[in-house]
Amino acid sequence: MFGIMNTFIGGESASTPEKSQGQPQKDQCDMFINVVYSGDKEKSASQNPNHEWFLKKRKFLERKGLLRSKSEPYIPPYKHRRDKAKAEGSHSQRPKVIFKHDTTRPQPAKVNPKVEPGVRRPVSGRPSKRSRKSKKAKLLNPAVAGPAIAQRAPVPGDVSDSNRRAISLLDGLNIPALAPASINPSKYAAIDCEMVGGGHQGQVSMLARCSVVSYEGDVIFDEYIKPDQLVTCYRTRWSGIRPRDLVNAMPFQEAKKRVAKLLHGKVVVGHAVHHDFQSLAYVHPPSHTRDTQKIPLLNLKGGFEVQRTVSLKVLSKAILNDEIQTGRNGHSSLEDARATMKLYRAVASDWEKVLATGYNFWGVFKGLTSK
């Protein structure tokens, strides 16, 4: 309900001729006030549709018990449930929670259908040290190893077709009848390098240690080398390099010049030696390179497949009965270089005879050439 009230407040009207004639004019002030009157406050609020919807929703929630009325006192959450539980006496009868360390109550035993009864299993997912040792022993004893593991170990008397072919090729050369090759020990050197990682997640291999030994195994060069780039992974488990080893290490450029000067004009022996040359950014003549990973006489002597790539550790154990790369301190480039030279010396006289004839064994074996 709306109403309008007009009010006039002012002085004497200037339109009266009797008062205005012959008398001085006075200042006059006129004011008009317009007042808009509305109805009651409750009625105006009820005409707001949003407020109307809010009130209906509130009443609905109060009836359902989901919303506390303004007139009711505030009750903390779940207090009425606790009071009800105490009144009924069920609060003290709550079952006791059994933790893992609680041994007062018997717990049902977990049965694993994949494990035989009485067999102890390690708590974690990693196998125990005893099981790891037994697995390592199986590698050296093919009689007790499974079929997959037994294929990795050499079996005496077992000669494959590729090995028979390699033996026939070498027998056709009649190696014992060949002229003995002259071996000058001063012209031979073995090399091995250890790398660390650089770049993203240590994916770039960088030289960190280099060892060079003579034909008899004497040390010619053995130095830690500081890479030009930032080291992001030291690969200590394999390389044996730790951050403290590279603090006062030799710079890479200086080490590269010294190693290149030592290897110049010599026959370089190494195991997968192309990796060592790549880390040194060095190129050596193939005619003066002996890679023990690619000498078929070593694989045949160890009882392995002639085309198989055998690690230095396995070859040393099978041929020399020497254990290298043991322990958790990582590899040693000096130890690996000496083991490489010892392996080469085991077949040096026969292999140098084959190389002296100019016979391309791998080319003939793979059918790439006839001689």
PDB file of C-alpha atoms in Angstrom, residues 51-282:
ATOM      1  CA  HIS A  51      13.484 -14.352   0.252  1.00  0.00           C
ATOM      2  CA  GLU A  52      10.216 -16.224  -0.044  1.00  0.00           C
ATOM      3  CA  TRP A  53      12.026 -19.274  -1.449  1.00  0.00           C
ATOM      4  CA  PHE A  54      14.638 -19.085   1.354  1.00  0.00           C
ATOM      5  CA  LEU A  55      11.966 -19.072   4.090  1.00  0.00           C
ATOM      6  CA  LYS A  56      10.167 -22.043   2.571  1.00  0.00           C
ATOM      7  CA  LYS A  57      13.416 -23.978   2.316  1.00  0.00           C
ATOM      8  CA  ARG A  58      14.361 -23.209   5.907  1.00  0.00           C
ATOM      9  CA  LYS A  59      10.998 -24.347   7.249  1.00  0.00           C
ATOM     10  CA  PHE A  60      11.234 -27.535   5.224  1.00  0.00           C
ATOM     11  CA  LEU A  61      14.684 -28.355   6.656  1.00  0.00           C
ATOM     12  CA  GLU A  62      13.537 -27.573  10.181  1.00  0.00           C
ATOM     13  CA  ARG A  63      10.604 -29.985   9.835  1.00  0.00           C
ATOM     14  CA  LYS A  64      12.939 -32.712   8.589  1.00  0.00           C
ATOM     15  CA  GLY A  65      15.297 -32.129  11.516  1.00  0.00           C
ATOM     16  CA  LEU A  66      18.198 -31.237   9.280  1.00  0.00           C
ATOM     17  CA  LEU A  67      18.373 -27.634  10.428  1.00  0.00           C
ATOM     18  CA  ARG A  68      18.276 -26.234  13.926  1.00  0.00           C
ATOM     19  CA  SER A  69      15.582 -23.661  14.641  1.00  0.00           C
ATOM     20  CA  LYS A  70      16.648 -20.214  15.829  1.00  0.00           C
ATOM     21  CA  SER A  71      14.791 -20.686  19.090  1.00  0.00           C
ATOM     22  CA  GLU A  72      16.591 -23.964  19.943  1.00  0.00           C
ATOM     23  CA  PRO A  73      19.951 -23.939  21.810  1.00  0.00           C
ATOM     24  CA  TYR A  74      23.154 -24.959  20.006  1.00  0.00           C
ATOM     25  CA  ILE A  75      24.224 -28.601  20.487  1.00  0.00           C
ATOM     26  CA  PRO A  76      27.747 -29.748  19.492  1.00  0.00           C
ATOM     27  CA  PRO A  77      27.869 -32.396  16.758  1.00  0.00           C
ATOM     28  CA  TYR A  78      27.299 -35.988  17.864  1.00  0.00           C
ATOM     29  CA  LYS A  79      26.751 -34.965  21.500  1.00  0.00           C
ATOM     30  CA  HIS A  80      23.248 -36.358  21.530  1.00  0.00           C
ATOM     31  CA  ARG A  81      24.595 -39.652  20.149  1.00  0.00           C
ATOM     32  CA  ARG A  82      27.210 -39.887  22.883  1.00  0.00           C
ATOM     33  CA  ASP A  83      24.627 -39.051  25.530  1.00  0.00           C
ATOM     34  CA  LYS A  84      22.306 -41.685  24.143  1.00  0.00           C
ATOM     35  CA  ALA A  85      25.099 -44.288  24.063  1.00  0.00           C
ATOM     36  CA  LYS A  86      26.037 -43.526  27.672  1.00  0.00           C
ATOM     37  CA  ALA A  87      22.412 -43.774  28.776  1.00  0.00           C
ATOM     38  CA  GLU A  88      21.999 -47.154  27.068  1.00  0.00           C
ATOM     39  CA  GLY A  89      25.351 -48.408  28.441  1.00  0.00           C
ATOM     40  CA  SER A  90      26.711 -49.383  25.024  1.00  0.00           C
ATOM     41  CA  HIS A  91      29.630 -46.952  25.251  1.00  0.00           C
ATOM     42  CA  SER A  92      31.606 -49.254  27.530  1.00  0.00           C
ATOM     43  CA  GLN A  93      30.781 -52.322  25.456  1.00  0.00           C
ATOM     44  CA  ARG A  94      32.543 -51.064  22.329  1.00  0.00           C
ATOM     45  CA  PRO A  95      34.835 -53.788  20.893  1.00  0.00           C
ATOM     46  CA  LYS A  96      38.566 -53.279  21.470  1.00  0.00           C
ATOM     47  CA  VAL A  97      40.656 -52.327  18.471  1.00  0.00           C
ATOM     48  CA  ILE A  98      43.448 -54.852  17.840  1.00  0.00           C
ATOM     49  CA  PHE A  99      46.628 -53.337  16.481  1.00  0.00           C
ATOM     50  CA  LYS A 100      49.422 -55.232  14.732  1.00  0.00           C
ATOM     51  CA  HIS A 101      51.659 -55.112  17.791  1.00  0.00           C
ATOM     52  CA  ASP A 102      48.924 -56.413  20.097  1.00  0.00           C
ATOM     53  CA  THR A 103      49.784 -60.066  20.808  1.00  0.00           C
ATOM     54  CA  THR A 104      47.277 -60.600  23.611  1.00  0.00           C
ATOM     55  CA  ARG A 105      44.582 -61.718  21.202  1.00  0.00           C
ATOM     56  CA  PRO A 106      45.002 -64.581  18.734  1.00  0.00           C
ATOM     57  CA  GLN A 107      44.923 -63.466  15.105  1.00  0.00           C
ATOM     58  CA  PRO A 108      43.924 -65.662  12.177  1.00  0.00           C
ATOM     59  CA  ALA A 109      46.902 -66.924  10.195  1.00  0.00           C
ATOM     60  CA  LYS A 110      47.155 -65.743   6.599  1.00  0.00           C
ATOM     61  CA  VAL A 111      47.443 -68.619   4.188  1.00  0.00           C
ATOM     62  CA  ASN A 112      49.131 -68.096   0.837  1.00  0.00           C
ATOM     63  CA  PRO A 113      48.128 -70.841  -1.601  1.00  0.00           C
ATOM     64  CA  LYS A 114      51.307 -70.280  -3.643  1.00  0.00           C
ATOM     65  CA  VAL A 115      53.627 -71.021  -0.706  1.00  0.00           C
ATOM     66  CA  GLU A 116      54.045 -74.464   0.761  1.00  0.00           C
ATOM     67  CA  PRO A 117      53.455 -74.815   4.525  1.00  0.00           C
ATOM     68  CA  GLY A 118      56.578 -74.478   6.615  1.00  0.00           C
ATOM     69  CA  VAL A 119      58.487 -72.421   4.034  1.00  0.00           C
ATOM     70  CA  ARG A 120      59.672 -69.076   5.398  1.00  0.00           C
ATOM     71  CA  ARG A 121      59.211 -66.045   3.218  1.00  0.00           C
ATOM     72  CA  PRO A 122      60.836 -62.590   3.658  1.00  0.00           C
ATOM     73  CA  VAL A 123      58.649 -59.833   5.055  1.00  0.00           C
ATOM     74  CA  SER A 124      59.371 -57.379   2.235  1.00  0.00           C
ATOM     75  CA  GLY A 125      59.002 -57.976  -1.483  1.00  0.00           C
ATOM     76  CA  ARG A 126      62.764 -58.111  -1.953  1.00  0.00           C
ATOM     77  CA  PRO A 127      64.238 -61.608  -1.665  1.00  0.00           C
ATOM     78  CA  SER A 128      66.375 -62.332   1.366  1.00  0.00           C
ATOM     79  CA  LYS A 129      70.164 -62.398   1.263  1.00  0.00           C
ATOM     80  CA  ARG A 130      70.145 -66.186   1.617  1.00  0.00           C
ATOM     81  CA  SER A 131      67.919 -66.614  -1.430  1.00  0.00           C
ATOM     82  CA  ARG A 132      70.079 -64.211  -3.451  1.00  0.00           C
ATOM     83  CA  LYS A 133      73.172 -66.240  -2.570  1.00  0.00           C
ATOM     84  CA  SER A 134      71.471 -69.482  -3.534  1.00  0.00           C
ATOM     85  CA  LYS A 135      70.423 -67.966  -6.858  1.00  0.00           C
ATOM     86  CA  LYS A 136      74.012 -66.908  -7.488  1.00  0.00           C
ATOM     87  CA  ALA A 137      75.198 -70.435  -6.691  1.00  0.00           C
ATOM     88  CA  LYS A 138      72.752 -71.827  -9.220  1.00  0.00           C
ATOM     89  CA  LEU A 139      74.364 -69.779 -11.977  1.00  0.00           C
ATOM     90  CA  LEU A 140      77.636 -71.544 -11.306  1.00  0.00           C
ATOM     91  CA  ASN A 141      76.036 -74.985 -10.995  1.00  0.00           C
ATOM     92  CA  PRO A 142      73.866 -75.760 -14.038  1.00  0.00           C
ATOM     93  CA  ALA A 143      72.961 -79.187 -12.640  1.00  0.00           C
ATOM     94  CA  VAL A 144      70.672 -77.660 -10.005  1.00  0.00           C
ATOM     95  CA  ALA A 145      69.609 -74.590 -12.024  1.00  0.00           C
ATOM     96  CA  GLY A 146      66.370 -74.262 -13.863  1.00  0.00           C
ATOM     97  CA  PRO A 147      66.167 -74.488 -17.660  1.00  0.00           C
ATOM     98  CA  ALA A 148      66.262 -70.694 -18.152  1.00  0.00           C
ATOM     99  CA  ILE A 149      69.225 -70.190 -15.806  1.00  0.00           C
ATOM    100  CA  ALA A 150      71.095 -73.248 -17.030  1.00  0.00           C
ATOM    101  CA  GLN A 151      71.295 -71.754 -20.531  1.00  0.00           C
ATOM    102  CA  ARG A 152      73.408 -68.905 -19.186  1.00  0.00           C
ATOM    103  CA  ALA A 153      76.134 -71.179 -17.746  1.00  0.00           C
ATOM    104  CA  PRO A 154      78.533 -73.218 -19.895  1.00  0.00           C
ATOM    105  CA  VAL A 155      77.914 -76.947 -19.929  1.00  0.00           C
ATOM    106  CA  PRO A 156      80.996 -79.122 -20.605  1.00  0.00           C
ATOM    107  CA  GLY A 157      80.708 -81.243 -23.726  1.00  0.00           C
ATOM    108  CA  ASP A 158      77.738 -79.280 -25.096  1.00  0.00           C
ATOM    109  CA  VAL A 159      78.697 -77.935 -28.538  1.00  0.00           C
ATOM    110  CA  SER A 160      76.128 -76.027 -30.584  1.00  0.00           C
ATOM    111  CA  ASP A 161      75.945 -75.827 -34.348  1.00  0.00           C
ATOM    112  CA  SER A 162      77.491 -72.367 -34.462  1.00  0.00           C
ATOM    113  CA  ASN A 163      80.354 -73.507 -32.235  1.00  0.00           C
ATOM    114  CA  ARG A 164      80.961 -76.530 -34.455  1.00  0.00           C
ATOM    115  CA  ARG A 165      81.133 -74.276 -37.466  1.00  0.00           C
ATOM    116  CA  ALA A 166      83.546 -71.919 -35.707  1.00  0.00           C
ATOM    117  CA  ILE A 167      85.740 -74.831 -34.628  1.00  0.00           C
ATOM    118  CA  SER A 168      85.795 -76.212 -38.171  1.00  0.00           C
ATOM    119  CA  LEU A 169      86.829 -72.809 -39.535  1.00  0.00           C
ATOM    120  CA  LEU A 170      89.648 -72.491 -37.009  1.00  0.00           C
ATOM    121  CA  ASP A 171      90.745 -76.092 -37.558  1.00  0.00           C
ATOM    122  CA  GLY A 172      90.897 -75.402 -41.268  1.00  0.00           C
ATOM    123  CA  LEU A 173      93.505 -72.745 -40.567  1.00  0.00           C
ATOM    124  CA  ASN A 174      95.640 -75.314 -38.708  1.00  0.00           C
ATOM    125  CA  ILE A 175      96.669 -72.778 -36.085  1.00  0.00           C
ATOM    126  CA  PRO A 176      99.438 -74.933 -34.491  1.00  0.00           C
ATOM    127  CA  ALA A 177     101.195 -75.211 -37.863  1.00  0.00           C
ATOM    128  CA  LEU A 178     101.150 -71.474 -38.461  1.00  0.00           C
ATOM    129  CA  ALA A 179     104.268 -69.470 -38.013  1.00  0.00           C
ATOM    130  CA  PRO A 180     104.552 -68.152 -34.477  1.00  0.00           C
ATOM    131  CA  ALA A 181     103.597 -64.506 -34.227  1.00  0.00           C
ATOM    132  CA  SER A 182     106.072 -62.156 -32.661  1.00  0.00           C
ATOM    133  CA  ILE A 183     104.612 -60.637 -29.498  1.00  0.00           C
ATOM    134  CA  ASN A 184     106.487 -57.660 -28.120  1.00  0.00           C
ATOM    135  CA  PRO A 185     105.180 -57.070 -24.577  1.00  0.00           C
ATOM    136  CA  SER A 186     106.246 -53.414 -24.642  1.00  0.00           C
ATOM    137  CA  LYS A 187     103.855 -52.805 -27.553  1.00  0.00           C
ATOM    138  CA  TYR A 188     100.748 -54.014 -25.697  1.00  0.00           C
ATOM    139  CA  ALA A 189      98.543 -52.137 -23.242  1.00  0.00           C
ATOM    140  CA  ALA A 190      95.134 -52.788 -21.734  1.00  0.00           C
ATOM    141  CA  ILE A 191      92.646 -50.022 -20.967  1.00  0.00           C
ATOM    142  CA  ASP A 192      89.438 -49.745 -18.995  1.00  0.00           C
ATOM    143  CA  CYS A 193      87.350 -46.698 -18.101  1.00  0.00           C
ATOM    144  CA  GLU A 194      84.607 -45.923 -15.611  1.00  0.00           C
ATOM    145  CA  MET A 195      81.865 -43.481 -16.526  1.00  0.00           C
ATOM    146  CA  VAL A 196      79.449 -41.256 -14.632  1.00  0.00           C
ATOM    147  CA  GLY A 197      76.189 -39.767 -15.856  1.00  0.00           C
ATOM    148  CA  GLY A 198      75.417 -36.253 -16.968  1.00  0.00           C
ATOM    149  CA  GLY A 199      72.479 -34.444 -18.490  1.00  0.00           C
ATOM    150  CA  HIS A 200      68.840 -35.352 -17.834  1.00  0.00           C
ATOM    151  CA  GLN A 201      68.671 -38.245 -15.338  1.00  0.00           C
ATOM    152  CA  GLY A 202      72.349 -39.032 -15.969  1.00  0.00           C
ATOM    153  CA  GLN A 203      71.778 -40.463 -19.446  1.00  0.00           C
ATOM    154  CA  VAL A 204      74.978 -38.991 -20.945  1.00  0.00           C
ATOM    155  CA  SER A 205      78.076 -41.077 -20.161  1.00  0.00           C
ATOM    156  CA  MET A 206      81.158 -39.067 -19.158  1.00  0.00           C
ATOM    157  CA  LEU A 207      84.636 -40.285 -18.303  1.00  0.00           C
ATOM    158  CA  ALA A 208      85.477 -40.265 -14.582  1.00  0.00           C
ATOM    159  CA  ARG A 209      88.373 -42.742 -14.255  1.00  0.00           C
ATOM    160  CA  CYS A 210      90.836 -44.296 -16.706  1.00  0.00           C
ATOM    161  CA  SER A 211      93.356 -47.076 -16.093  1.00  0.00           C
ATOM    162  CA  VAL A 212      96.045 -48.348 -18.462  1.00  0.00           C
ATOM    163  CA  VAL A 213      98.222 -51.379 -17.640  1.00  0.00           C
ATOM    164  CA  SER A 214     101.110 -53.059 -19.411  1.00  0.00           C
ATOM    165  CA  TYR A 215     101.333 -56.603 -20.810  1.00  0.00           C
ATOM    166  CA  GLU A 216     102.443 -57.878 -17.397  1.00  0.00           C
ATOM    167  CA  GLY A 217      99.706 -55.915 -15.558  1.00  0.00           C
ATOM    168  CA  ASP A 218     101.854 -53.060 -14.272  1.00  0.00           C
ATOM    169  CA  VAL A 219     100.137 -49.685 -13.869  1.00  0.00           C
ATOM    170  CA  ILE A 220     100.956 -47.150 -16.587  1.00  0.00           C
ATOM    171  CA  PHE A 221      98.152 -44.686 -15.959  1.00  0.00           C
ATOM    172  CA  ASP A 222      95.419 -44.618 -13.314  1.00  0.00           C
ATOM    173  CA  GLU A 223      93.730 -41.313 -12.586  1.00  0.00           C
ATOM    174  CA  TYR A 224      90.348 -39.895 -11.667  1.00  0.00           C
ATOM    175  CA  ILE A 225      89.129 -37.497 -14.328  1.00  0.00           C
ATOM    176  CA  LYS A 226      86.838 -34.535 -13.817  1.00  0.00           C
ATOM    177  CA  PRO A 227      84.221 -34.245 -16.609  1.00  0.00           C
ATOM    178  CA  ASP A 228      83.651 -30.981 -18.439  1.00  0.00           C
ATOM    179  CA  GLN A 229      79.911 -31.088 -17.745  1.00  0.00           C
ATOM    180  CA  LEU A 230      77.950 -31.254 -14.515  1.00  0.00           C
ATOM    181  CA  VAL A 231      77.626 -34.740 -13.023  1.00  0.00           C
ATOM    182  CA  THR A 232      73.981 -35.624 -12.315  1.00  0.00           C
ATOM    183  CA  CYS A 233      74.448 -39.345 -11.527  1.00  0.00           C
ATOM    184  CA  TYR A 234      77.644 -40.901 -10.191  1.00  0.00           C
ATOM    185  CA  ARG A 235      76.535 -44.505 -10.883  1.00  0.00           C
ATOM    186  CA  THR A 236      78.476 -45.560  -7.777  1.00  0.00           C
ATOM    187  CA  ARG A 237      76.975 -49.038  -7.781  1.00  0.00           C
ATOM    188  CA  TRP A 238      78.732 -49.806 -11.083  1.00  0.00           C
ATOM    189  CA  SER A 239      81.441 -47.179 -11.501  1.00  0.00           C
ATOM    190  CA  GLY A 240      82.633 -47.020  -7.901  1.00  0.00           C
ATOM    191  CA  ILE A 241      82.959 -43.226  -8.293  1.00  0.00           C
ATOM    192  CA  ARG A 242      81.975 -40.963  -5.408  1.00  0.00           C
ATOM    193  CA  PRO A 243      81.741 -37.163  -5.307  1.00  0.00           C
ATOM    194  CA  ARG A 244      84.897 -36.884  -3.206  1.00  0.00           C
ATOM    195  CA  ASP A 245      86.899 -38.701  -5.911  1.00  0.00           C
ATOM    196  CA  LEU A 246      86.339 -35.899  -8.431  1.00  0.00           C
ATOM    197  CA  VAL A 247      87.159 -32.937  -6.172  1.00  0.00           C
ATOM    198  CA  ASN A 248      90.853 -32.731  -7.115  1.00  0.00           C
ATOM    199  CA  ALA A 249      90.633 -34.921 -10.227  1.00  0.00           C
ATOM    200  CA  MET A 250      92.559 -34.352 -13.434  1.00  0.00           C
ATOM    201  CA  PRO A 251      90.766 -32.215 -16.060  1.00  0.00           C
ATOM    202  CA  PHE A 252      89.351 -34.121 -19.004  1.00  0.00           C
ATOM    203  CA  GLN A 253      91.361 -32.358 -21.713  1.00  0.00           C
ATOM    204  CA  GLU A 254      94.654 -33.014 -19.935  1.00  0.00           C
ATOM    205  CA  ALA A 255      93.785 -36.679 -19.341  1.00  0.00           C
ATOM    206  CA  LYS A 256      92.784 -37.108 -22.969  1.00  0.00           C
ATOM    207  CA  LYS A 257      96.177 -35.844 -24.197  1.00  0.00           C
ATOM    208  CA  ARG A 258      98.121 -38.033 -21.780  1.00  0.00           C
ATOM    209  CA  VAL A 259      96.197 -41.222 -22.613  1.00  0.00           C
ATOM    210  CA  ALA A 260      96.434 -40.578 -26.360  1.00  0.00           C
ATOM    211  CA  LYS A 261     100.208 -40.159 -26.028  1.00  0.00           C
ATOM    212  CA  LEU A 262     100.492 -43.442 -24.068  1.00  0.00           C
ATOM    213  CA  LEU A 263      98.397 -45.469 -26.545  1.00  0.00           C
ATOM    214  CA  HIS A 264     100.034 -44.128 -29.683  1.00  0.00           C
ATOM    215  CA  GLY A 265     101.685 -46.940 -31.677  1.00  0.00           C
ATOM    216  CA  LYS A 266     100.584 -49.692 -29.259  1.00  0.00           C
ATOM    217  CA  VAL A 267      98.206 -52.638 -29.514  1.00  0.00           C
ATOM    218  CA  VAL A 268      95.338 -51.726 -27.193  1.00  0.00           C
ATOM    219  CA  VAL A 269      93.434 -54.530 -25.453  1.00  0.00           C
ATOM    220  CA  GLY A 270      90.023 -53.950 -23.870  1.00  0.00           C
ATOM    221  CA  HIS A 271      86.635 -55.506 -23.198  1.00  0.00           C
ATOM    222  CA  ALA A 272      84.030 -53.661 -25.305  1.00  0.00           C
ATOM    223  CA  VAL A 273      86.865 -51.215 -25.881  1.00  0.00           C
ATOM    224  CA  HIS A 274      84.838 -49.022 -28.248  1.00  0.00           C
ATOM    225  CA  HIS A 275      83.000 -47.616 -25.199  1.00  0.00           C
ATOM    226  CA  ASP A 276      86.324 -46.599 -23.655  1.00  0.00           C
ATOM    227  CA  PHE A 277      87.472 -44.915 -26.861  1.00  0.00           C
ATOM    228  CA  GLN A 278      84.144 -43.099 -27.130  1.00  0.00           C
ATOM    229  CA  SER A 279      84.397 -41.734 -23.574  1.00  0.00           C
ATOM    230  CA  LEU A 280      87.922 -40.497 -24.340  1.00  0.00           C
ATOM    231  CA  ALA A 281      86.882 -39.030 -27.714  1.00  0.00           C
ATOM    232  CA  TYR A 282      89.787 -41.027 -29.118  1.00  0.00           C
TER     233      TYR A 282
END
